[in-house]
Short mmCIF file of C-alpha atoms in Angstrom, two decimals:
data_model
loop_
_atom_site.label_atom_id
_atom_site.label_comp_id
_atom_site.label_asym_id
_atom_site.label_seq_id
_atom_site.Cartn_x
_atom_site.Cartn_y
_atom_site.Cartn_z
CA UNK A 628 16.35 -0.58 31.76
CA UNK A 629 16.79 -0.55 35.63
CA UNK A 630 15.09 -3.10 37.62
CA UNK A 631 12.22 -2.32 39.80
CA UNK A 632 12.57 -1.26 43.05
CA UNK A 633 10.53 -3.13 45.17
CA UNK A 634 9.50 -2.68 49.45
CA UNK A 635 6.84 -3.85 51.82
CA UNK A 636 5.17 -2.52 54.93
CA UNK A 637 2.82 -3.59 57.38
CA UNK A 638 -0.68 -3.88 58.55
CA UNK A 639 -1.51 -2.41 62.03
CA UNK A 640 -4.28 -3.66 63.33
CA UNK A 641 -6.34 -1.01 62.32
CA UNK A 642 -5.40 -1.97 59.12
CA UNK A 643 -3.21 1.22 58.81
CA UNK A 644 0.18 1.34 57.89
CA UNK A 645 3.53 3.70 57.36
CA UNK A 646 4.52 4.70 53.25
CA UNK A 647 7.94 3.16 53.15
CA UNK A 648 10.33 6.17 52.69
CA UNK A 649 11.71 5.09 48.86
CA UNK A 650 7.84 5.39 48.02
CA UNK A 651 7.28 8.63 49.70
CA UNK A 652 10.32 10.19 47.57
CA UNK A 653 9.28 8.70 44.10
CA UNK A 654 5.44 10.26 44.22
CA UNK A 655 7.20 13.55 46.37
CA UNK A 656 4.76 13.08 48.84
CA UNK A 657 4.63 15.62 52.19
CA UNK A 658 2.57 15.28 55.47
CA UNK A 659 -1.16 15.64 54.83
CA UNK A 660 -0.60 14.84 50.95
CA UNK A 661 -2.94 12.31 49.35
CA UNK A 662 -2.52 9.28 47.68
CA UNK A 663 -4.80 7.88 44.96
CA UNK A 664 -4.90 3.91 44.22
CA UNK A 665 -5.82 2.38 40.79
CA UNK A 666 -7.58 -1.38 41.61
CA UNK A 667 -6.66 -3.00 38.06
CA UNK A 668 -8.83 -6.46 36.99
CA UNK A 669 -5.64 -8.46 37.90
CA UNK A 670 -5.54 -7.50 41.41
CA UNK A 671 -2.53 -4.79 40.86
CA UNK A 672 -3.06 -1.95 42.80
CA UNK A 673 -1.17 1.09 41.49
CA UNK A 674 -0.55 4.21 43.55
CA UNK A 675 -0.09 7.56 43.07
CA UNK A 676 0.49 11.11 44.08
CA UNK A 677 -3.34 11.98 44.54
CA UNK A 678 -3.96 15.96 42.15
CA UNK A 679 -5.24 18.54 44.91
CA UNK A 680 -8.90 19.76 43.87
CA UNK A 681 -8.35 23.17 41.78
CA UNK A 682 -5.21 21.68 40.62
CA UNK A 683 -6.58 19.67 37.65
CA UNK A 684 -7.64 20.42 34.12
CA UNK A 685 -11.25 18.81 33.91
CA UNK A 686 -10.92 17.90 30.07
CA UNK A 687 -7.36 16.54 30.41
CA UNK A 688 -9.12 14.44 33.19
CA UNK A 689 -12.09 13.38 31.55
CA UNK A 690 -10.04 12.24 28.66
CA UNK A 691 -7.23 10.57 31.11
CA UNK A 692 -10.28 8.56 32.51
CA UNK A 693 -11.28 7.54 29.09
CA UNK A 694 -8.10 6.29 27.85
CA UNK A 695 -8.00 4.43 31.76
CA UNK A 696 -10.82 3.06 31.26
CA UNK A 697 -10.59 2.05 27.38
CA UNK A 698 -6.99 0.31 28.34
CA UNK A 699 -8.78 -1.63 31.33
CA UNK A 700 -11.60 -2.74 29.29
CA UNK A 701 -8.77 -3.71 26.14
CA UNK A 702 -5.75 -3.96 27.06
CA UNK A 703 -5.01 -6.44 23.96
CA UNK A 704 -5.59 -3.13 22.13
CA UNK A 705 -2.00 -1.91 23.09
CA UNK A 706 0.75 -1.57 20.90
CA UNK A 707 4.78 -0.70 21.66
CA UNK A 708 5.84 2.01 19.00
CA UNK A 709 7.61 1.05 15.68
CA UNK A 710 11.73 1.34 16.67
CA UNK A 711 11.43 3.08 13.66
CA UNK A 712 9.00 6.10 14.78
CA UNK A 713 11.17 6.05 17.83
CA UNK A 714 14.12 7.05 15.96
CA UNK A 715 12.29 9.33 14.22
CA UNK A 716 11.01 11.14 17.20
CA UNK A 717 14.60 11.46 18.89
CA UNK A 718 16.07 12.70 15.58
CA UNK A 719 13.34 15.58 15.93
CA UNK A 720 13.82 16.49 19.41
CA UNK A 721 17.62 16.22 19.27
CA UNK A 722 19.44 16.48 22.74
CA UNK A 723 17.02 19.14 23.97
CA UNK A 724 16.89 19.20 27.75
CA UNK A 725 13.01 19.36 29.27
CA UNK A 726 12.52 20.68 32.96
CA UNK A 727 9.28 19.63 33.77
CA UNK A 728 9.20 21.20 37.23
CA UNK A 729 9.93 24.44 35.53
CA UNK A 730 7.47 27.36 35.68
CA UNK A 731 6.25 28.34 32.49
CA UNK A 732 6.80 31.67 30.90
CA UNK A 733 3.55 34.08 30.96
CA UNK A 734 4.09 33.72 27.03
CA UNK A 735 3.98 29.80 27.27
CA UNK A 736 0.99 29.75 29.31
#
């Protein structure tokens, strides 16, 4: 496992500030792109590549924002997955190669 890359920036005085370049390329953010920020209970503050409006599925988020919130409310709820169901699931999927970028086929819409 890699260790984190970590960066700062500053406040303006208008409490404004520039989105360090390393950030900018890990969410692929562009000029007039959003950014959405998760307040957790320990004072994290997670960001991410905000979804454009029309862009979402509406069930996929309602669930998302259940699971969210269900984690945040009990997180001692959360378990790592058996090495041995790991194994299992890599002996399934073999060395097939996933493009998620990819456009999908009209047949695998």
């Amino acid at each position: 496992m890699t260790a984190p890359l970590e960066v700062e920036s500053t406040l303006t005085d208008r409490y404004q500030t520039t989105v360090p370049e390393t950030v900018r390329r890990a969410l692929k953010l562009g000029k007039r792109d959003r950014i959405h920020y998760a307040i957790r209970p320990n004072g994290e503050v997670v960001l991410t590549r905000a979804v454009a409006p029309g862009d979402d599925d509406p069930v996929l988020g309602q669930f998302l924002g259940f699971l969210a919130a269900d984690i945040t409310r009990h997180p001692e709820r959360l378990q790592s997955l058996d090495s041995a169901l790991v194994d299992r699931l890599q002996s399934l999927v073999g060395d097939i190669d996933v493009d998620l970028d990819a456009v999908l086929s009209a047949d695998d819409e």
